[in-house]
CSV table of C-alpha atoms and ligand atoms in Angstrom, one decimal:
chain,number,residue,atom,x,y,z
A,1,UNK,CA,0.0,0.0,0.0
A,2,UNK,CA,1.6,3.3,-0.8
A,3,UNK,CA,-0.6,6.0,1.2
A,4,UNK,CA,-1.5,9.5,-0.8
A,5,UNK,CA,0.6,12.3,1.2
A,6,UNK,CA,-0.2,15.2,2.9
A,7,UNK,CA,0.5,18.3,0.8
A,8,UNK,CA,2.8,19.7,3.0
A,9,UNK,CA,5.1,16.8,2.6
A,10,UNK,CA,4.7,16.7,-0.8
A,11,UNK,CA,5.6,20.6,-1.2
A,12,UNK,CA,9.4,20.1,0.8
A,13,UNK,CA,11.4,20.5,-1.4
A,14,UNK,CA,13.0,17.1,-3.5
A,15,UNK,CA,16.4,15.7,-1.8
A,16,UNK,CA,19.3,17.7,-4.0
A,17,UNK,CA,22.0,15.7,-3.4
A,18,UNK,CA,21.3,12.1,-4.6
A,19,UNK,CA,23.7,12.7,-8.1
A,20,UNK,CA,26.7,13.1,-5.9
A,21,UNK,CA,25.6,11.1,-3.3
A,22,UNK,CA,25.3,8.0,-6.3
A,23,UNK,CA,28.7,9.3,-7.3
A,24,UNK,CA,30.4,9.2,-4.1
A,25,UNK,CA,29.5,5.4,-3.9
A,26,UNK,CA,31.0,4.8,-7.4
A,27,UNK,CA,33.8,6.2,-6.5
A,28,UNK,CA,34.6,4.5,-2.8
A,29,UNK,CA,33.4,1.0,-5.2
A,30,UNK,CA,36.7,2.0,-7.7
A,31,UNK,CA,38.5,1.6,-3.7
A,32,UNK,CA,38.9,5.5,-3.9
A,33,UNK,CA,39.5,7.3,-0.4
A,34,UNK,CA,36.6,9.5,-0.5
A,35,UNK,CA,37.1,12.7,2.4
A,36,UNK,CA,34.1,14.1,2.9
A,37,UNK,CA,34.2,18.0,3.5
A,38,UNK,CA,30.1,18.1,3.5
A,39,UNK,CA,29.2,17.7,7.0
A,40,UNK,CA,29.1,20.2,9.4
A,41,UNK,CA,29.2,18.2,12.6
A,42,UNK,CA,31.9,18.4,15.4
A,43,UNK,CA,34.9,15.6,14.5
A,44,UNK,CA,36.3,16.2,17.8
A,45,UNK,CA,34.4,14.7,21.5
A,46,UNK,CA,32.1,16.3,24.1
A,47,UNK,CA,35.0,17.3,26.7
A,48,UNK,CA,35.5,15.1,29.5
A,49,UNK,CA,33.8,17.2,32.5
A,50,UNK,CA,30.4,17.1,30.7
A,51,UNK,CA,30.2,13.8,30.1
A,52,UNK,CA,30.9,12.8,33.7
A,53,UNK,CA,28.6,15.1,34.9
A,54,UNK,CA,25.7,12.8,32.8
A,55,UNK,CA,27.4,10.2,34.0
A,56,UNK,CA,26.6,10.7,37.2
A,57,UNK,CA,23.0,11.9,36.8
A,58,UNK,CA,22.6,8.9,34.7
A,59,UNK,CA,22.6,7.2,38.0
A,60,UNK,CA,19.8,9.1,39.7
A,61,UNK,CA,16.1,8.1,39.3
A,62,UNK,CA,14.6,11.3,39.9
A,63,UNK,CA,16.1,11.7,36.3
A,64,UNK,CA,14.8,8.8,34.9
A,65,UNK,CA,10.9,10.3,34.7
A,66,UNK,CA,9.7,12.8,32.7
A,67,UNK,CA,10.8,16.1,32.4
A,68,UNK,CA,9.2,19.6,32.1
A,69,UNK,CA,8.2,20.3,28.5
A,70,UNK,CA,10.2,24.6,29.5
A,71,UNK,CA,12.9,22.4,30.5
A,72,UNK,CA,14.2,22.7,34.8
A,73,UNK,CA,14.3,26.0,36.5
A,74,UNK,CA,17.8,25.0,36.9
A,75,UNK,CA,18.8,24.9,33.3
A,76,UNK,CA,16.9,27.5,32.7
A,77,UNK,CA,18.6,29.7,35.2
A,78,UNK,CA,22.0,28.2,33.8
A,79,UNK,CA,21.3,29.5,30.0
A,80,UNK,CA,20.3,33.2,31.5
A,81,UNK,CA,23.3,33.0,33.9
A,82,UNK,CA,25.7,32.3,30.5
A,83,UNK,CA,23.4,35.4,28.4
A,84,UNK,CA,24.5,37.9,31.1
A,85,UNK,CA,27.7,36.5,31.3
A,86,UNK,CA,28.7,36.0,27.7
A,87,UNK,CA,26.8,39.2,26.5
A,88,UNK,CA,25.5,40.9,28.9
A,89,UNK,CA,21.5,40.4,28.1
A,90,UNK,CA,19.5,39.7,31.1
A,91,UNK,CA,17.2,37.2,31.1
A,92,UNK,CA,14.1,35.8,33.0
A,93,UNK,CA,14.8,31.9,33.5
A,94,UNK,CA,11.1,31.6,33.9
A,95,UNK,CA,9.0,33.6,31.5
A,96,UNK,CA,12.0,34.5,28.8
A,97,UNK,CA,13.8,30.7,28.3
A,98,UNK,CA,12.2,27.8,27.3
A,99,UNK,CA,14.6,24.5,26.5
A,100,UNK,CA,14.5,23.0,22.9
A,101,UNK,CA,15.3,19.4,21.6
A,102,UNK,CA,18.1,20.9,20.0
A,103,UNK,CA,17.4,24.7,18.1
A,104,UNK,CA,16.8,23.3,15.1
A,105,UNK,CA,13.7,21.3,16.8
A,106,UNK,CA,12.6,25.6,17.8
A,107,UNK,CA,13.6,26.5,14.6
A,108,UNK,CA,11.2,24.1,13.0
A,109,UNK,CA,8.4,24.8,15.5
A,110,UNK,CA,8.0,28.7,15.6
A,111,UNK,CA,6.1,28.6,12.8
A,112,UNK,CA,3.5,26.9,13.8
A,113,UNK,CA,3.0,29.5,16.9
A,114,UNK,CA,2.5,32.8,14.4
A,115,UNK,CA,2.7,31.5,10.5
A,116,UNK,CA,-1.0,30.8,9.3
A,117,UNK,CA,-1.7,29.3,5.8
A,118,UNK,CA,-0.8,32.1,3.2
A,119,UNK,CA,1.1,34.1,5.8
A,120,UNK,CA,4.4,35.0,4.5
A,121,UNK,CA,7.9,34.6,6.4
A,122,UNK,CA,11.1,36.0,5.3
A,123,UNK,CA,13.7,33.7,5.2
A,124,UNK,CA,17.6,34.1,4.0
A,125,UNK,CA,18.9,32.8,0.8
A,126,UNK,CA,21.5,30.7,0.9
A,127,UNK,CA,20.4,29.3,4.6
A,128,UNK,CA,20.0,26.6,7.1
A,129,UNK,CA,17.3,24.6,5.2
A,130,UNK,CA,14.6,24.7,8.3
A,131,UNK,CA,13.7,27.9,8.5
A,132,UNK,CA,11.9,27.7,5.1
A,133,UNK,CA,11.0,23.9,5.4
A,134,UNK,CA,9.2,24.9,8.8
A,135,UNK,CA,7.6,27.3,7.6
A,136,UNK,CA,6.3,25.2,5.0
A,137,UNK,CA,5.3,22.6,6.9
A,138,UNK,CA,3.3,25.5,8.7
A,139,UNK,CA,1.0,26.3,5.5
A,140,UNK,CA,3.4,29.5,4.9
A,141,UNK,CA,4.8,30.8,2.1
A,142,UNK,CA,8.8,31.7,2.4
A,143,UNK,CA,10.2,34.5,0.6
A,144,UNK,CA,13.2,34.6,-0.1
A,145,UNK,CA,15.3,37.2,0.7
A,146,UNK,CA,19.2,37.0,-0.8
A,147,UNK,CA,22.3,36.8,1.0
A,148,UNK,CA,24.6,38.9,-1.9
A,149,UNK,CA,28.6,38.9,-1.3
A,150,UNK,CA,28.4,42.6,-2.1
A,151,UNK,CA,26.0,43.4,0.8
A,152,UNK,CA,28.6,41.5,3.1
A,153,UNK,CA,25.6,38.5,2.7
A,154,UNK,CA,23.0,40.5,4.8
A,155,UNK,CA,19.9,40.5,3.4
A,156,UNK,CA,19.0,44.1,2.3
A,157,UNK,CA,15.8,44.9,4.3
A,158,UNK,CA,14.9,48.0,2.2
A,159,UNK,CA,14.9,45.4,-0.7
A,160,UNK,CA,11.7,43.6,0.6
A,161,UNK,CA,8.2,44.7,-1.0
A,162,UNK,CA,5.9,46.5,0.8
A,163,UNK,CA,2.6,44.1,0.4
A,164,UNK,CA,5.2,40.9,1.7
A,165,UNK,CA,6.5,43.0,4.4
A,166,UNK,CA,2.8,43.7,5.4
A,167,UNK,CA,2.1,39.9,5.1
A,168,UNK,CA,5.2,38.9,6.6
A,169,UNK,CA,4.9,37.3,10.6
A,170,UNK,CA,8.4,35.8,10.8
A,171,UNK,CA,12.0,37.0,10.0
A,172,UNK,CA,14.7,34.1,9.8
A,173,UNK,CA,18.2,35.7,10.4
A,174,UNK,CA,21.3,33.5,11.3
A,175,UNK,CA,24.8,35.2,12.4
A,176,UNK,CA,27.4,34.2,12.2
A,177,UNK,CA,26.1,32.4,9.4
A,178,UNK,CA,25.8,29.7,8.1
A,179,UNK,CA,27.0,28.7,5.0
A,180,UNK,CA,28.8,32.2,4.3
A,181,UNK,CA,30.6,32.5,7.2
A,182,UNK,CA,29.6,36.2,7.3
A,183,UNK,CA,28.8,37.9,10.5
A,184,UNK,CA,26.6,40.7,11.0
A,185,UNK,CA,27.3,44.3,12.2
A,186,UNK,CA,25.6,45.7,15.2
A,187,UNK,CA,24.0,48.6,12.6
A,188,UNK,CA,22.6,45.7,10.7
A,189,UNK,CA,21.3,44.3,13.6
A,190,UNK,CA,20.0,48.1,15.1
A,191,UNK,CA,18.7,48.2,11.1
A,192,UNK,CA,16.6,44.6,11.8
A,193,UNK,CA,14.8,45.9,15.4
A,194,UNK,CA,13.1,49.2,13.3
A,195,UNK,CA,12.1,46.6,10.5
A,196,UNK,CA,10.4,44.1,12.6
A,197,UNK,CA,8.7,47.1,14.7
A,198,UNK,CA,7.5,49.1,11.9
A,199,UNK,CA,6.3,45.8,10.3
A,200,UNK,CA,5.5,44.2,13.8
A,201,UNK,CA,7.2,41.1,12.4
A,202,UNK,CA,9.1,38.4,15.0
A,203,UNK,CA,12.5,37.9,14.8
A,204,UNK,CA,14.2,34.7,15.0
A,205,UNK,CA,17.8,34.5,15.5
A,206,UNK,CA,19.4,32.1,14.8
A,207,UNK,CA,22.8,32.5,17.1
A,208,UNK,CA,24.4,28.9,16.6
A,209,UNK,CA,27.9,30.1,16.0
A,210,UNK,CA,28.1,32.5,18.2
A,211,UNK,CA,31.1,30.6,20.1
A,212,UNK,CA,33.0,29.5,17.2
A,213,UNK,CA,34.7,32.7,16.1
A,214,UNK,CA,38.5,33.8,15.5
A,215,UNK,CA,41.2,36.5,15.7
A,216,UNK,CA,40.3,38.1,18.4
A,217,UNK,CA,36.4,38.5,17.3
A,218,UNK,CA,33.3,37.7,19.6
A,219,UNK,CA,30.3,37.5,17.9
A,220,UNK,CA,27.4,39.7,19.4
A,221,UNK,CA,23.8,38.5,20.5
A,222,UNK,CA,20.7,40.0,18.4
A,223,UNK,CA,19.7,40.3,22.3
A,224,UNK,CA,21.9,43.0,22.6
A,225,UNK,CA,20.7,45.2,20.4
A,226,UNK,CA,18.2,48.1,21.9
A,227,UNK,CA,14.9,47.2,21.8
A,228,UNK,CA,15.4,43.1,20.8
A,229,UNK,CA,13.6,41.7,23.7
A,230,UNK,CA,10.0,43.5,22.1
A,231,UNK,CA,10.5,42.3,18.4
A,232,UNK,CA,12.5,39.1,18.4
A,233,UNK,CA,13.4,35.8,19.9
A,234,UNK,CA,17.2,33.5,19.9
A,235,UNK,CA,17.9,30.3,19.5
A,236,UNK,CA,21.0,28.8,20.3
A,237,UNK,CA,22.7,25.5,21.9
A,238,UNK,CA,25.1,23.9,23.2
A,239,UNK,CA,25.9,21.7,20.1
A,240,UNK,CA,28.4,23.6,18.2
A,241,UNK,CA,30.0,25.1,21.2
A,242,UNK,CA,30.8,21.8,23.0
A,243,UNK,CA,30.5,19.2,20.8
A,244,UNK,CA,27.3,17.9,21.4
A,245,UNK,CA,25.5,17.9,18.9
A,246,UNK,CA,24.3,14.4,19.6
A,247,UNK,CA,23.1,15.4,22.9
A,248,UNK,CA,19.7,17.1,21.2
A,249,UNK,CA,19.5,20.2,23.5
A,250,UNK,CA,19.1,23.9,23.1
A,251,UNK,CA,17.0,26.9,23.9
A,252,UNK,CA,15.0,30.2,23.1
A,253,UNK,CA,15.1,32.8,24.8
A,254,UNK,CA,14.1,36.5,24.4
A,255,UNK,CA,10.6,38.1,23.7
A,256,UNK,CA,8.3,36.4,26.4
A,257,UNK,CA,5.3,36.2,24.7
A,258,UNK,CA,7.0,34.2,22.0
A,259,UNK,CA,8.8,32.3,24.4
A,260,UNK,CA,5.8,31.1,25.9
A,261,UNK,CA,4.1,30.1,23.1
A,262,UNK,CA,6.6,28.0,21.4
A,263,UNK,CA,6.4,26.2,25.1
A,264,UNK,CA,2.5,25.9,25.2
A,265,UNK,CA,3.1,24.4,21.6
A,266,UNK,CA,5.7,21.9,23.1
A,267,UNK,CA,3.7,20.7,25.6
A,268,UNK,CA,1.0,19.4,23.3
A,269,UNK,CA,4.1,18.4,21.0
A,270,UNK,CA,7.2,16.7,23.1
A,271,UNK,CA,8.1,16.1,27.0
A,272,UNK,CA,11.2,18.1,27.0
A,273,UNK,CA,14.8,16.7,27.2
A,274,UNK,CA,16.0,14.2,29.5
A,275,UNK,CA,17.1,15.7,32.9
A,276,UNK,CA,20.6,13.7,32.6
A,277,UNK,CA,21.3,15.9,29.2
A,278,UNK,CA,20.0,18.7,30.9
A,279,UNK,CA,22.3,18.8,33.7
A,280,UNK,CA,25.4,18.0,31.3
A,281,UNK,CA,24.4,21.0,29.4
A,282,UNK,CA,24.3,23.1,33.0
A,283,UNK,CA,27.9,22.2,33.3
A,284,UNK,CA,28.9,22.9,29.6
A,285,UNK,CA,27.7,26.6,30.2
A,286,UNK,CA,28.8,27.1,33.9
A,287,UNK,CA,32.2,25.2,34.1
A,288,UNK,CA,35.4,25.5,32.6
A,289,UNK,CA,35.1,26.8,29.1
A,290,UNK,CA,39.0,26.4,28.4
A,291,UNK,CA,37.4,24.0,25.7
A,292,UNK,CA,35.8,26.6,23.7
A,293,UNK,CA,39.6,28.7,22.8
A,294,UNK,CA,41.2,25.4,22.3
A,295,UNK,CA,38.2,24.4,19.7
A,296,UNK,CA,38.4,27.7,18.1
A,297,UNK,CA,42.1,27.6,18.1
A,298,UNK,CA,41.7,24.7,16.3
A,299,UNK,CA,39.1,25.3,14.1
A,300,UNK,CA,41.3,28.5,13.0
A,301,UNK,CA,44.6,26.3,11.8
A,302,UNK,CA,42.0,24.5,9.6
A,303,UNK,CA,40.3,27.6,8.0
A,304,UNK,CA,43.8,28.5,7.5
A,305,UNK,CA,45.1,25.4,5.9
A,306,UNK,CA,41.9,25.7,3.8
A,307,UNK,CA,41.9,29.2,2.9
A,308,UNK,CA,45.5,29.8,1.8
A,309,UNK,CA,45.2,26.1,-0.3
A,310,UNK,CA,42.5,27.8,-2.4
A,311,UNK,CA,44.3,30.9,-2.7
A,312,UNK,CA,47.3,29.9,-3.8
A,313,UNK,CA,45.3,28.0,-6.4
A,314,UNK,CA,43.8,31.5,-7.6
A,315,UNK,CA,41.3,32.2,-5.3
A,316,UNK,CA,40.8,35.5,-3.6
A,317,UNK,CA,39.6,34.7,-0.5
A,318,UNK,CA,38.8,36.7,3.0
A,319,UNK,CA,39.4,34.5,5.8
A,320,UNK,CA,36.3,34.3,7.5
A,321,UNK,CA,36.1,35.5,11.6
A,322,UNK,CA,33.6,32.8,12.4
A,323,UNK,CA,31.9,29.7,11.7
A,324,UNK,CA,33.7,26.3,11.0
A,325,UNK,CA,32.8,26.9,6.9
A,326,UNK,CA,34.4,28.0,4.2
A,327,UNK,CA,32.1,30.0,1.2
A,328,UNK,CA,34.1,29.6,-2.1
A,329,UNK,CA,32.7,30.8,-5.4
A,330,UNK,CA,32.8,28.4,-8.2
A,331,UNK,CA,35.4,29.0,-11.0
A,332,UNK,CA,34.2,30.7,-14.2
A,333,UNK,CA,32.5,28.1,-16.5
A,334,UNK,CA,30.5,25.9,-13.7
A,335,UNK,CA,27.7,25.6,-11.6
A,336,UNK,CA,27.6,24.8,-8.1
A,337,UNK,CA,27.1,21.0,-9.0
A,338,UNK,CA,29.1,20.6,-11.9
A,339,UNK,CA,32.3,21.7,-10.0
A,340,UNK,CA,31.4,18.9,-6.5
A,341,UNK,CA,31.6,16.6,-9.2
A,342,UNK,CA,34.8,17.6,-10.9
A,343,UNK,CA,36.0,17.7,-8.0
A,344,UNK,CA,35.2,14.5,-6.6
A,345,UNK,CA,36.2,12.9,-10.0
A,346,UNK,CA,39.7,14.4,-9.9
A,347,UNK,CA,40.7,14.3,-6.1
A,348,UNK,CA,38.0,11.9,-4.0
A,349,UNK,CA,37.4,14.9,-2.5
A,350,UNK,CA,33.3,16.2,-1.5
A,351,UNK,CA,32.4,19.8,-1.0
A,352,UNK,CA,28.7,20.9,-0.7
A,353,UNK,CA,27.6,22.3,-4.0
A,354,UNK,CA,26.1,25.8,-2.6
A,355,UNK,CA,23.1,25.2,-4.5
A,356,UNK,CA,22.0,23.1,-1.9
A,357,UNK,CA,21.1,26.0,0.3
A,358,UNK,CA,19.0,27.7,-1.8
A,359,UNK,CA,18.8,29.5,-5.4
A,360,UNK,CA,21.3,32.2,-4.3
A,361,UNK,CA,23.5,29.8,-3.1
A,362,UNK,CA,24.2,28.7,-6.9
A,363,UNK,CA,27.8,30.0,-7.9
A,364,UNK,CA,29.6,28.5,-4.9
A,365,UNK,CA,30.7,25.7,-2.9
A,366,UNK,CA,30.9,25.2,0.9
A,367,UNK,CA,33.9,23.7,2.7
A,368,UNK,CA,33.3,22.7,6.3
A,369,UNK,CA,36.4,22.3,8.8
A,370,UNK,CA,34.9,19.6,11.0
A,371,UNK,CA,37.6,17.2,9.8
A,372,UNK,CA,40.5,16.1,11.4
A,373,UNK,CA,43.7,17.8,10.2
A,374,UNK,CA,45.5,14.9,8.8
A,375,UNK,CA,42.1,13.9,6.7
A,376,UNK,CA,42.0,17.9,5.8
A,377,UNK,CA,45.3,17.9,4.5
A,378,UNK,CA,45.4,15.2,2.4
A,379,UNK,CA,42.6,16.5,0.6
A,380,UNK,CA,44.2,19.9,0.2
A,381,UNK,CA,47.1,18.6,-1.3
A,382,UNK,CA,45.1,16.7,-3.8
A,383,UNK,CA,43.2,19.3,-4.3
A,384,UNK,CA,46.7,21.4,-5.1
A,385,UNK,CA,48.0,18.2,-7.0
A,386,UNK,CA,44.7,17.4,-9.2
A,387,UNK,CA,42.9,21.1,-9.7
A,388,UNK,CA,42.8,23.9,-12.0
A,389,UNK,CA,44.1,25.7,-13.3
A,390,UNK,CA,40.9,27.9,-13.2
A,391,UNK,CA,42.0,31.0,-13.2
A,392,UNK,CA,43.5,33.4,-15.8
A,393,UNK,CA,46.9,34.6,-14.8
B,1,PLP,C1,24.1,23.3,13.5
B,1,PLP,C2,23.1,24.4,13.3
B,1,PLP,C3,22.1,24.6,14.3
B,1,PLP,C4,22.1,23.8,15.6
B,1,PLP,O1,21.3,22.7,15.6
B,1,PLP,P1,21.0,22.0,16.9
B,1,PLP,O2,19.6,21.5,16.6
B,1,PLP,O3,21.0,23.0,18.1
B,1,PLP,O4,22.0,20.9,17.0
B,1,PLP,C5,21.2,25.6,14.1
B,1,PLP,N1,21.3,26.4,13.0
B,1,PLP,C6,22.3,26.3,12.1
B,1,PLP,C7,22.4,27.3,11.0
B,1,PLP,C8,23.2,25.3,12.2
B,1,PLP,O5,24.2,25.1,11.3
C-alpha cells in the first residue's frame, strides 16, 4: 500500500543531493579514499567534565521520569546566567527561556506559533534549510530574501516589498552564518529591530555560532541590540559550542510572549529533554570553558590550511572570523554541482555544491572544517596536486 501524502510533505522540497551522493558510492566501489568536506558536525568529543557530569546523573532516578516540557528551572537559570555573562542580556529563566530538543527542533516549531496558511515569512537565501521547510510545513509561504557577497551576505531589508512586508509574521536571520561564514554588524542588527517594529514582524535569531569565532572577534547576541527583547526571539545550543551535537538540546530565549508560546506548543508536542542531558548541558555553560579557545584555536589552523590552499590555487579569498565553513565561489564556466563533481572525480574529495542551500547559493561551494587535520590535508594537497588551473593569470 503506498498511502497519498499530505500536501505539506509533498511541497518540501526534492532531496538535492542524490547525483553526488550515487557518485560518491562509485567512486569509494573504484577503492577510492573518499574525504568528505560536506558535514558540518563536530569531529572532535564532548570534553570530558560534561560527560561525567551525565554520567553521574545517569545514576539518579529522579532523572529517569519525565521532564518539564520549559525544560528545569535549573537549566533554565544556567542559559540566563551564560546570556548575562557572555553578553551581557538579562534574562528571565522563567518567562523569557524555554529549552528545545536541539534549536533546530525551535527552529522548525515557531512557525506553527505565528505563521497561518498564506502568511508570508522571510527567510535568508543561501540558509540553514529549516527555517523555510518549517515554515512550510506551517502552511506558509517563504520568501526569499538574498544573502549577496556585495552586501557583506545581509539580506537588504529595504529590498523587501511593501505588500510581503505587510504579510510577513516571521523573519529568519542567522549570524554568524551559516553557510557564508559572514557575520553581521551591530548597525545591521539596530537596522533589523526598526524593520520588525514598523512591520510588527518576529525575529528569530538564529545564534548557533556565536562561540565558534577567531582573531580576536566575539560575535554579538541580536539580544543585545536596543529594543530586541520586544520584536525578536534567539535560539542557540550547546551543540556547536561543546561538541554535542548528539546530545539534542538547546534553547530560546528573548521576547516572552513568544517564548511562551513556542512552550505551550511543546507541551502538546514533546516532554522536554532528558534531565541527565539537561544537567550535562548546566555544566557545559557554567564550568570551565577552556574547551571553547582550544576548539576555536583549532578550528582557526583548519580555516587557515583551507583558505591559503584555495588561494594559492587562484582564489581570492577573506578568511572568515567565524563559523567552521568556508564559502568559495565556483570557478568561471560551472555551476555549483558541476564543479562537487569535478571535483570528486579528480581528487576523492566532497564539497557541498552551494546550490543546496537555496537558489542564491548557486555560484559557490561550501567547505566545512569539521575534519581532522590529517584527513584535511590530504585533501588539500590533492586538491593542489589534481585542480585547476581555473583561473587566468
Ligand atoms: C548546526 C546548526 C544549528 C544547531 O542545531 P542543533 O539542533 O542545536 O544541534 C542551528 N542552526 C544552524 C544554522 C546550524 O548550522
Amino acid at each position: 500500500m503506498r498511502f497519498q501524502e499530505a500536501k505539506r510533505i509533498e511541497k518540501l522540497p526534492p532531496y538535492l543531493f542524490a547525483r553526488i551522493e550515487k557518485l560518491i558510492e562509485e567512486k569509494k566501489a573504484q577503492g577510492v579514499d573518499v574525504i568528505s568536506l560536506g558535514i558540518g558536525d563536530p569531529d572532535t568529543p564532548t570534553p570530558q567534565h560534561i560527560i561525567k557530569r551525565a554520567q553521574e546523573e545517569l545514576e539518579n532516578p529522579a532523572n529517569h521520569q519525565y521532564p518539564s516540557s520549559a525544560g528545569m528551572l535549573s537549566y533554565r537559570q544556567a542559559v540566563a546566567d551564560w546570556y548575562d555573562r557572555r553578553f551581557g542580556v538579562q534574562l528571565d529563566p522563567e518567562s523569557e527561556v524555554v529549552s528545545l530538543i536541539g534549536s533546530k527542533e525551535g527552529i522548525a516549531h515557531i512557525a506553527w506559533c505565528y505563521v497561518d496558511p498564506g502568511d508570508v515569512v522571510l527567510v535568508p537565501d543561501p540558509g540553514y534549510p529549516v527555517y523555510g521547510q518549517g515554515t512550510i510545513l506551517a502552511g506558509g509561504e517563504p520568501y526569499y530574501l538574498p544573502l549577496k557577497a556585495e552586501n557583506g551576505f545581509l539580506p537588504d531589508l529595504s529590498a523587501v516589498p511593501e505588500d510581503i512586508a505587510r504579510r510577513a509574521k516571521m523573519l529568519f536571520i542567522n549570524y554568524p552564518n551559516n553557510p557564508t561564514g559572514a557575520i553581521a554588524t551591530k548597525e545591521f542588527f539596530a537596522g533589523v529591530v526598526d524593520f520588525a517594529r514598523k512591520h510588527e514582524i518576529l525575529v528569530c535569531h538564529d545564534a548557533a555560532y556565536s562561540e565558534i569565532a577567531f582573531d580576536g572577534y566575539r560575535p554579538p547576541s541580536f539580544l543585545e541590540t536596543p529594543g530586541a527583547k520586544e520584536v525578536g526571539i534567539e535560539f542557540h545550543s550547546v551543540s556547536k559550542t561543546y561538541n554535542m551535537t548528539g546530545w539534542r538540546i538547546g534553547w530560546a530565549v528573548g521576547n516572552s510572549g513568544a517564548v511562551q508560546a513556542l512552550g505551550r506548543l511543546k507541551t502538546n508536542i514533546d516532554s522536554g529533554v532528558f534531565q541527565a542531558v539537561q544537567h550535562a548541558a548546566i555544566t557545559a555553560l557554567s564550568g570551565p570553558q577552556d574547551n571553547v579557545k582550544e576548539l576555536c584555536e583549532m578550528y582557526r589552523e583548519r580555516r587557515d590550511l583551507v583558505v591559503d590552499t584555495l588561494n594559492n590555487l587562484g582564489w581570492n579569498l577573506v578568511k572568515p572570523k567565524a563559523t567552521f565553513y568556508i564559502w568559495v565561489p565556483v570557478p568561471p564556466g560551472y555551476t555549483s554541482t558541476s564543479f562537487a563533481e569535478e571535483v570528486l572525480d579528480k581528487t576523492g574529495v566532497v564539497i557541498t555544491p552551494g546550490i543546496g542551500y537555496g537558489q542564491e547559493g548557486e555560484g559557490y561551494f561550501r567547505i566545512s572544517l569539521t575534519i581532522p587535520k590529517e584527513r584535511l590535508a590530504e585533501a588539500m594537497s590533492r586538491m593542489k596536486e589534481n585542480l585547476g588551473p581555473f583561473f587566468e593569470k
